[in-house]
XYZ file of C-alpha atoms in Angstrom:
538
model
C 5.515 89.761 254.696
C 7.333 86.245 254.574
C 5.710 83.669 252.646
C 5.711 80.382 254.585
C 4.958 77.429 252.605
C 7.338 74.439 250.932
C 7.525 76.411 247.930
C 9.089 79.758 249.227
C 11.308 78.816 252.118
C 14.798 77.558 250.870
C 16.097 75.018 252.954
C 19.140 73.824 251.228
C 21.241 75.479 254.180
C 19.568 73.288 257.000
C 20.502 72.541 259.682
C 20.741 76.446 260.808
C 23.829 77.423 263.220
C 21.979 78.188 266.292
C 24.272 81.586 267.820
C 23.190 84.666 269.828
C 22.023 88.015 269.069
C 23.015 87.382 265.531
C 26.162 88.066 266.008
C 28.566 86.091 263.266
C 31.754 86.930 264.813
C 30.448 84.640 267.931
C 30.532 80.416 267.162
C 27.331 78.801 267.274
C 25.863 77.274 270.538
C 23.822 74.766 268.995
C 22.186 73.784 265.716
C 18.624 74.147 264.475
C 17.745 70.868 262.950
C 14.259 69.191 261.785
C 13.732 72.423 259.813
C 10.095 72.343 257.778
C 7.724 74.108 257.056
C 4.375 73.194 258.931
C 0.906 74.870 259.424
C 1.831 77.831 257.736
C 5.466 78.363 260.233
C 8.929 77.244 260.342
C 9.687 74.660 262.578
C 12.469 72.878 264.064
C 14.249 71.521 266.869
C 16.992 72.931 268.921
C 20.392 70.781 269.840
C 22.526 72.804 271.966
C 26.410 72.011 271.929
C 28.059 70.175 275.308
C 30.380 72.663 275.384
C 30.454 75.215 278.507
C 28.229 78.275 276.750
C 26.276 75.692 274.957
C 25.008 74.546 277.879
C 24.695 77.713 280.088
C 22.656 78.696 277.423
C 20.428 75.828 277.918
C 20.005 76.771 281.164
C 19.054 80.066 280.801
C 16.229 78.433 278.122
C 15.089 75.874 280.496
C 14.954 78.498 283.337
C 12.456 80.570 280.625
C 14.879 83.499 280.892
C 15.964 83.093 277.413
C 12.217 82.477 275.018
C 13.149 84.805 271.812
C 14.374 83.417 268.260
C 14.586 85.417 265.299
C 15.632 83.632 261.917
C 18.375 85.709 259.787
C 17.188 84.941 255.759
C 18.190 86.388 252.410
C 15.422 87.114 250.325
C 15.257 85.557 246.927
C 12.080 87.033 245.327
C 9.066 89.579 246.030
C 6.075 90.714 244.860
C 3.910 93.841 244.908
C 0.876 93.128 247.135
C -1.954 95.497 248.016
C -1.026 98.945 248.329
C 2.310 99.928 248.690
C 3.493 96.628 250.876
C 5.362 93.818 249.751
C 5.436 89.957 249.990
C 8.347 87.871 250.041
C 7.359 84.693 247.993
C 11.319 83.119 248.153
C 13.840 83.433 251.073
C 16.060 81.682 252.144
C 16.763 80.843 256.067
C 20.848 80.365 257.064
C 20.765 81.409 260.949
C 18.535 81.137 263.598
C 19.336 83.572 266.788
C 19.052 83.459 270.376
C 17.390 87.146 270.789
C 16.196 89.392 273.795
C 13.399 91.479 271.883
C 12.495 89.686 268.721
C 11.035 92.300 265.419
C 8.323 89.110 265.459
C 6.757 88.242 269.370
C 5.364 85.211 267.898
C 8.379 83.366 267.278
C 9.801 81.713 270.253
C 11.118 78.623 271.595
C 7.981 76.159 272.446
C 5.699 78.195 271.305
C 2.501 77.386 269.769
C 0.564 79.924 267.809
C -3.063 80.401 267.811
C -4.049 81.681 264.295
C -7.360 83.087 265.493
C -5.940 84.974 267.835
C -5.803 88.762 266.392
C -1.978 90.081 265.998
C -2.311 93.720 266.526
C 0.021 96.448 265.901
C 0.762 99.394 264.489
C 1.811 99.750 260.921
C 4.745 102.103 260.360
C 6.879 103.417 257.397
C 10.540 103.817 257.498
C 10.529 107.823 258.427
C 8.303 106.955 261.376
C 10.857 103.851 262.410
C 13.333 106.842 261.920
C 11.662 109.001 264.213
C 11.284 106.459 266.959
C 14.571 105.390 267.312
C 15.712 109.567 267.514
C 12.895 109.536 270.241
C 13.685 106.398 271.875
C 17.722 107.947 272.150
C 16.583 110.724 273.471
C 14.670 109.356 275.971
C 17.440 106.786 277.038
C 20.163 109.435 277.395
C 17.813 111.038 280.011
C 17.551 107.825 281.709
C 21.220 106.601 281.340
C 21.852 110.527 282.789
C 19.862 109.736 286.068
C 21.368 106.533 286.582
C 18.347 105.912 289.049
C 15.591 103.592 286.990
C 17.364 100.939 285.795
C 14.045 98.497 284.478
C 13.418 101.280 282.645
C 16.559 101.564 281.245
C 16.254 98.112 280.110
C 13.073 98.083 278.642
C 14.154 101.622 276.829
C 17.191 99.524 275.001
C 14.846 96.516 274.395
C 12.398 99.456 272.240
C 15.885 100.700 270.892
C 16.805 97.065 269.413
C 13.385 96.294 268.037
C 13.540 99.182 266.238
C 17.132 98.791 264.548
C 15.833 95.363 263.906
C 12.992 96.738 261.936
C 14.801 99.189 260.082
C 17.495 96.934 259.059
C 14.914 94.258 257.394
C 13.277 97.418 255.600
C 16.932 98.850 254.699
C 18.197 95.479 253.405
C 14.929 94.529 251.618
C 15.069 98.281 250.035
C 18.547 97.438 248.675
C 17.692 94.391 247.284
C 14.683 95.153 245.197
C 16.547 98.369 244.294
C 14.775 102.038 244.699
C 11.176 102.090 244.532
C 9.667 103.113 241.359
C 5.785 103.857 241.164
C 6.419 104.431 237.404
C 7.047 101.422 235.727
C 8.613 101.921 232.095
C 10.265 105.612 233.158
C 13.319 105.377 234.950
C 16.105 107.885 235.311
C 19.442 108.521 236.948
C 19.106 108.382 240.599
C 19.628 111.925 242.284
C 19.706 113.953 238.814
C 20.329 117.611 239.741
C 16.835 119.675 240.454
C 15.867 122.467 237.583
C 17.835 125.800 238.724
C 15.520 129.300 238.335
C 15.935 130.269 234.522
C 17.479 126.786 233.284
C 15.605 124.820 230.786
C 15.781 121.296 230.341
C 13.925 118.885 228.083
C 13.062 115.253 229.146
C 13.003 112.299 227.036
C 10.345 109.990 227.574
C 13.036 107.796 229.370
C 13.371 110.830 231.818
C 11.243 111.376 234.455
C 9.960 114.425 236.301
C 10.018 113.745 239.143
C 13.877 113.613 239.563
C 13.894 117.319 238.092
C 12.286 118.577 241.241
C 13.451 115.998 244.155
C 13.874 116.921 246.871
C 13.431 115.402 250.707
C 9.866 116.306 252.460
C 9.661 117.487 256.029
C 11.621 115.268 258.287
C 13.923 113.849 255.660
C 10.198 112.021 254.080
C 11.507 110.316 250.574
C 8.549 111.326 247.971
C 9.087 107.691 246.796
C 7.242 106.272 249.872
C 4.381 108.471 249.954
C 0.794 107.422 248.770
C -1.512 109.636 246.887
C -4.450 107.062 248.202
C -3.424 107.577 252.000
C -3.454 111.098 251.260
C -6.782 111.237 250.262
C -8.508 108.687 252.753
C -6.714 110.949 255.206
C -8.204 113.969 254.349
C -12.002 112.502 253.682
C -12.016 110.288 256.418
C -9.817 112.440 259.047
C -8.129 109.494 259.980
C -4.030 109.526 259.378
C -2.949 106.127 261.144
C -0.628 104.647 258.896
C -0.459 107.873 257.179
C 2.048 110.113 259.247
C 4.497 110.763 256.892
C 1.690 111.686 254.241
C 0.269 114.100 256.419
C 2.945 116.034 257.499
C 3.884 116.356 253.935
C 0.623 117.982 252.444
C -0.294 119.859 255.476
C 3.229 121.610 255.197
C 2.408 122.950 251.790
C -0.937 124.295 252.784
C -4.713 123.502 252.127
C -8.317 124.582 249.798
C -11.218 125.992 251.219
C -12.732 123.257 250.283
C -10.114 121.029 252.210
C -8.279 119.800 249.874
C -4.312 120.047 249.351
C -1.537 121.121 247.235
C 0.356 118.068 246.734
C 4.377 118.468 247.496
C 5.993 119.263 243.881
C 7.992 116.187 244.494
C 5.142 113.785 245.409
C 2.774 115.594 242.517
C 5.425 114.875 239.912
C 5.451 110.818 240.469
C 1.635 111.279 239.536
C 2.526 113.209 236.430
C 4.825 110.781 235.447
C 2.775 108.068 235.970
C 0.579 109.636 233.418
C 3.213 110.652 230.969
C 3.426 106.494 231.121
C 0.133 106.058 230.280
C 0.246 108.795 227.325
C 0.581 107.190 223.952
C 2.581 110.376 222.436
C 5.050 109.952 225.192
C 5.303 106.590 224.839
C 5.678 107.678 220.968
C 8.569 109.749 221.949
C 7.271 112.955 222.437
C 9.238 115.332 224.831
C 8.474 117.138 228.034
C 9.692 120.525 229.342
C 9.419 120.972 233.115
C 7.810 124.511 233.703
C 9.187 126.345 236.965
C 6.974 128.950 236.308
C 3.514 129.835 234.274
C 5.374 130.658 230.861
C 8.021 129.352 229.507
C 9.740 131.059 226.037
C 12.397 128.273 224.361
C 14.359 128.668 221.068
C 13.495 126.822 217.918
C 15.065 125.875 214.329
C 13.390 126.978 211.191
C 16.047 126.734 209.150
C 19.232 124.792 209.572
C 22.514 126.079 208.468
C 24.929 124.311 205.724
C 28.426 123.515 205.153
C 30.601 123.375 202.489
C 34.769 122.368 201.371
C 36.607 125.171 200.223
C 39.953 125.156 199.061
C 42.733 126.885 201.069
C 42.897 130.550 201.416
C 39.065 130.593 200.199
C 36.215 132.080 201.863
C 33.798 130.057 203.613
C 30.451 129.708 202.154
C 27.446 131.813 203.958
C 25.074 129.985 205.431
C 21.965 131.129 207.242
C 20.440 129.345 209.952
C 17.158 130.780 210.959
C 15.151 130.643 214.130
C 12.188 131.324 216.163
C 10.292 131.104 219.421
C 8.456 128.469 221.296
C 5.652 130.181 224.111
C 4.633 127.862 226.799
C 1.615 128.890 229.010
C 0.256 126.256 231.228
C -3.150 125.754 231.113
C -5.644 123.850 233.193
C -6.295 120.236 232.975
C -8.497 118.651 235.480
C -10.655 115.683 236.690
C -13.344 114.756 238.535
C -14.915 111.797 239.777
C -16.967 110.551 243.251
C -16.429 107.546 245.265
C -18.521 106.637 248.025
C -17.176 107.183 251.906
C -17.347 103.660 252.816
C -15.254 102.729 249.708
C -12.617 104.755 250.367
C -12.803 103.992 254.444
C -12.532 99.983 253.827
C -11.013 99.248 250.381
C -7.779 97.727 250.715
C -6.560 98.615 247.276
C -8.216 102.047 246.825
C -4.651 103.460 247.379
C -3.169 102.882 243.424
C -6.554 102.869 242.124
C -6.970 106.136 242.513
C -3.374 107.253 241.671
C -3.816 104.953 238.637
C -7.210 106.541 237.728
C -6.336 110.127 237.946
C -3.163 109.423 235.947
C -5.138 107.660 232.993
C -7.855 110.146 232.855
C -5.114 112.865 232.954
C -3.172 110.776 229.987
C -6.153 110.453 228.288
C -7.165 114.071 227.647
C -3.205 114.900 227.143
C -3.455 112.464 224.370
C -5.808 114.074 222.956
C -4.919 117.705 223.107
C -1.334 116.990 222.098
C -2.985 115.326 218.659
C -6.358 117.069 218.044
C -6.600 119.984 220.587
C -8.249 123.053 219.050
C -6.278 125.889 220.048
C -9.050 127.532 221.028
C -8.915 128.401 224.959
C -8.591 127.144 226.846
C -7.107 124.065 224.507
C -3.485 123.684 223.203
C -3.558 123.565 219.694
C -2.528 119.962 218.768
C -0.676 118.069 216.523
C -2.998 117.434 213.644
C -3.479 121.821 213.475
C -0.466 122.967 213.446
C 0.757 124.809 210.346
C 4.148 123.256 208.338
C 3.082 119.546 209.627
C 3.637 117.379 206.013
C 0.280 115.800 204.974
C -0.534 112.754 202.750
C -4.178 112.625 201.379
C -6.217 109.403 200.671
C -7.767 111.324 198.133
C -10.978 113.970 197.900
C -13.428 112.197 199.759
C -11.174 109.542 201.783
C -10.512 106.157 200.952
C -9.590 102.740 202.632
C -6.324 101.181 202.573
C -5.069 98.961 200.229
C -1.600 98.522 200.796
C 1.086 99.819 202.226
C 2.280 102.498 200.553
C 1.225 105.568 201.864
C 3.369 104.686 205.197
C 6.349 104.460 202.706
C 5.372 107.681 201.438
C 5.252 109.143 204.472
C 8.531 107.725 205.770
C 10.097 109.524 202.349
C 8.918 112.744 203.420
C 10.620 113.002 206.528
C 14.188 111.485 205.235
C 13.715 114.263 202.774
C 13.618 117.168 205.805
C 16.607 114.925 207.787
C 14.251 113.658 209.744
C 14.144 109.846 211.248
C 10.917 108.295 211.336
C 9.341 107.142 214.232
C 6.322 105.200 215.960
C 3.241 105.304 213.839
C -0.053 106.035 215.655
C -3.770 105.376 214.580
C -6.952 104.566 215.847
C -8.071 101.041 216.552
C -10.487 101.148 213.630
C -7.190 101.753 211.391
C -5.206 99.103 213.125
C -7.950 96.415 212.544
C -7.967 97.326 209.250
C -4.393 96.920 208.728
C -4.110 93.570 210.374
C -6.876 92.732 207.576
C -4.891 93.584 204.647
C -4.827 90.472 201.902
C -3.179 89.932 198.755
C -4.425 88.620 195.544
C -4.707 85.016 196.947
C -6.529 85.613 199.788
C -3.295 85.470 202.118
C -2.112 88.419 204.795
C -0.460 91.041 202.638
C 3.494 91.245 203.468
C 4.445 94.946 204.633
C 7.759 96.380 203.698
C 10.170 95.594 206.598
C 11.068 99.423 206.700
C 6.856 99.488 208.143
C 6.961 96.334 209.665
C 10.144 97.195 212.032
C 8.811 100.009 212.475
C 6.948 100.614 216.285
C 2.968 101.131 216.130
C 1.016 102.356 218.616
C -2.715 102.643 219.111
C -5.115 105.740 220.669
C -8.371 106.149 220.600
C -8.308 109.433 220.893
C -7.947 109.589 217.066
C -11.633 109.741 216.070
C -13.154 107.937 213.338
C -15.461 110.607 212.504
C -13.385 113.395 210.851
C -14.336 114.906 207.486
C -12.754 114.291 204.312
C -14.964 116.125 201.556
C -18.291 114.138 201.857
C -16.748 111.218 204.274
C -17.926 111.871 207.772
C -16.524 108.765 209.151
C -12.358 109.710 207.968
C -9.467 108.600 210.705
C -6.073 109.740 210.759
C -2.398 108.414 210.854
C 0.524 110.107 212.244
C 4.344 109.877 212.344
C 7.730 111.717 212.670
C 10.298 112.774 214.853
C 8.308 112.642 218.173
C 10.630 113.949 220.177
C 9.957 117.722 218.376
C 6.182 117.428 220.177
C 7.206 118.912 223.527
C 4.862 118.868 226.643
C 5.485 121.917 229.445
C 4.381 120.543 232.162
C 4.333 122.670 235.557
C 5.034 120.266 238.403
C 2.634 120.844 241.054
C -0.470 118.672 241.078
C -3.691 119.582 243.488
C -5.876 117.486 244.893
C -9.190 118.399 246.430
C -11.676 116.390 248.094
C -15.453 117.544 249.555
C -18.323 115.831 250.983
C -20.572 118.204 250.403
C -19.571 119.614 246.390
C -22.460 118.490 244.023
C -25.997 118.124 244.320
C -26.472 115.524 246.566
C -23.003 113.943 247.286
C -23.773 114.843 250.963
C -26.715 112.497 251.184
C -25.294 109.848 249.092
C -22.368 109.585 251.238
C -19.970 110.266 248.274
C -16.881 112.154 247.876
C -16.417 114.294 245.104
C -12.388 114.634 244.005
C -11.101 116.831 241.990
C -7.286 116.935 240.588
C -5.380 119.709 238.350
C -2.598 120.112 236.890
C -0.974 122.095 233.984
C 0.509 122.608 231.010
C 0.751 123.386 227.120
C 1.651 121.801 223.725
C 4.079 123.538 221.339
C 5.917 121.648 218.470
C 9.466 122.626 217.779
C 9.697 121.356 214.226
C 6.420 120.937 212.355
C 8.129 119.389 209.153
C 9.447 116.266 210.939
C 5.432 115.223 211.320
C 3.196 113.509 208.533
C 0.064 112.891 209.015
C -1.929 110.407 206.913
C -5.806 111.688 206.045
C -9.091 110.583 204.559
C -8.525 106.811 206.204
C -11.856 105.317 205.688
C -13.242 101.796 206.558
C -13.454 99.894 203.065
């Protein structure tokens, strides 16, 4: 959607070459001039030239043969707006065209336009503009064939134009906002090769999984422009307009008994991503391992091997370099939530609230398992339980902080296993008391600059009420090389939807959804993690 008001339209390139068809090759037949911005439109006046064409032209615009303008603009700036559209809040105007079928009928010469008057029409995404136009060729060969219908044949080309027109604005607005990324703060090479059966391949959090298994829908779809939201108002509401692309996506990979779908790996894996964004271990730097399968069995280094100089014609020192197994199995994580009918029938937003919510209660709970699961099914075991992960006490029964120094303390042990340091975590509880740290006069204490450049991140999934010896109310810090935490992560992602699950959903109206996916925890080196313990409030 244009913006129209003095702020977004650019009219430093007034007064407009007036030409035909947009074509540039062709000189102008007149000049748009008075250009401003009025009432919410762009308006002008037209001066044709004196010359012959100028003034056929005017003829044919006086005779009301010729009524259609359409304004050729480069766009300066956009926003996101509701949903997955897009406003254009700068452009800039630099030809105005003489047209047959304009993209906009309410542009015009002499027109005046009603704003109460409803503007209806059909909203449709570029695979459906893509399918139209094969359509529309189709059907005009048939007719260009027969030779015997030619206002038909006209109107046929007319439907062919409007939709090139269409698809060029959506082709050149693509290109200039660059592709379309539902995961802000992941980004990856564009087309990376897809996971081959057997390979292995671990993602930084940089990396994103969804390029590991992309791949084009039915009818050439791009994941990238699918919805999760019109997905599900699609399948609660049975209504698809605006949606066709989405539904011939999910229904191709089959449905649940109780109606739900199994989202395309593709389409899924933007989802997962979104809450690998969310995820403060993967923001930390912690790895993920896309799973083709339900088990997954990688290598891992216990014990690196060691070199040595040696004079000539010596033997080379031995050196063993041990290692050992890492065992994926993906296990089930899931959500579920209700949301009443009419919500989801006339919410305009509801689309990236609910990919937004599933992906934070999804990063939520991996937060959590990847730092303090149990291990006990159907839980990975987590970070803070794993056997080999360096510890630092605050003593027998906990104690608040003072200083500093057991982050440099912790930073020593892991130069001492070759290990770099990385982002600290801790709860908010541990964070406020940080900020709170004073010296001697009263004043905000000074932190070593290896701390304070250092990144920090905060979870509250790191409880304040572990126990250290009689302390009930202990926290946690930890640090390391997060990129040794590794996340297998099977790609597929189901969603399921029922009006009738739950006690008395059906007579409340509600919707009860329910999303899966899964995955496991493993840690590939145990001794580039410290963890801090016995953090109390003073």
């Amino acid at each position: 959607m244009l913006v129209h008001d003095q702020n977004a339209v650019d009219l430093s390139r007034a007064p407009l070459p007036l030409i035909v068809g947009h074509d540039p090759a062709e000189l102008p037949v007149g000049v748009v001039e008075g250009l401003r911005v009025e009432g919410g439109r762009l308006r002008g006046s037209l001066r044709f030239s004196e010359g012959i064409r100028g003034q056929e032209i005017l003829a044919d615009v006086k005779a009301g043969i010729l009524r259609n303008l359409s304004v050729g603009y480069v766009v300066q700036a956009t926003e996101r707006g509701q949903g997955d559209s897009y406003r254009v809040t700068k452009w800039q105007p630099y030809e105005c065209s003489l047209v047959a079928c304009p993209a906009d009928p309410s542009v015009g010469i002499g027109r005046s336009f009603n704003p109460n008057t409803p503007q209806e029409g059909k909203t449709m995404d570029m695979n459906d503009i893509k399918r139209e136009q094969t359509r529309c060729m189709k059907e005009l060969e048939a007719l260009a064939a027969s030779g015997d219908d030619t206002e038909s044949l006209a109107a046929k080309r007319a439907e062919l134009a409007d939709l090139d027109t269409r698809l060029a604005v959506l082709d050149d607005l693509a290109k200039r906002r660059g592709p379309a990324d539902k995961v802000p703060g992941i980004g990856a090479p564009a087309g990376a090769p897809a996971i081959r059966e057997g390979e292995v391949r671990v993602l930084a959090p940089g990396d994103k999984l969804a390029d590991t298994c992309r791949r084009d829908l039915v009818d050439g779809i791009k994941p990238e422009e699918l919805s999760l939201g019109r997905v599900l108002r699609g399948l609660v509401t049975g209504d698809w307009s605006g949606a066709e692309a989405e539904k011939r996506s999910v229904m191709s990979e089959g449905t649940s008994s109780l109606g739900g779908v199994l989202i395309p790996a593709p389409m899924a894996a933007q989802v997962i991503d979104l809450a690998r964004n969310q995820a403060v271990v993967f923001r930390a730097g912690a790895s993920t391992v896309p799973m083709t399968a339900n088990t997954l069995k990688m290598c891992k280094v216990t014990g690196d091997m060691s070199a040595s100089w040696r004079e000539e014609n010596a033997a080379i020192t031995a050196s063993e370099m041990s290692f050992d197994s890492l065992s994926f199995t993906a296990k089930a994580l899931a959500a579920i939530c209700s949301i009443s009918i009419e919500l989801l029938e006339d919410a305009g937003n509801v689309n990236g609230l609910i990919e937004n919510s599933i992906a934070q209660a999804l990063a939520l709970e991996l937060d959590r398992a990847a730092l303090f699961g149990s291990g006990v099914a159907p839980e990975p075991l987590g970070l803070n339980g794993v056997v080999g992960v360096q510890s630092i006490s605050m003593g027998d029964n906990g104690a608040a902080l003072t200083g500093y120094s057991p982050f440099t303390l912790a930073m020593q042990k892991l130069y001492e296993k070759n290990a770099i340091p990385g982002s600290f975590v801790f709860s908010p509880r541990t964070w406020a008391a940080m900020e709170g740290l004073v010296d001697t006069t009263g004043q905000p204490l000074a932190a070593p600059a290896s701390f304070a450049s250092a990144p920090k991140l905060v979870s509250n999934q790191i409880p304040n009420t572990l126990h250290q010896g009689t302390a009930t109310n202990a926290s946690s810090i930890f640090t390391g090389a997060w990129s040794n935490l590794m996340v297998g992560m099977r790609t597929s992602l189901t969603l399921e939807a029922s009006r009738v699950a739950g006690a008395d959903a059906f007579s409340k109206m509600q919707v009860m959804i329910r999303a899966y996916l899964r995955c496991d925890v493993q840690v590939a080196r145990p001794d580039h993690f410290v963890k801090i313990v016995g953090v109390i409030p003073a």
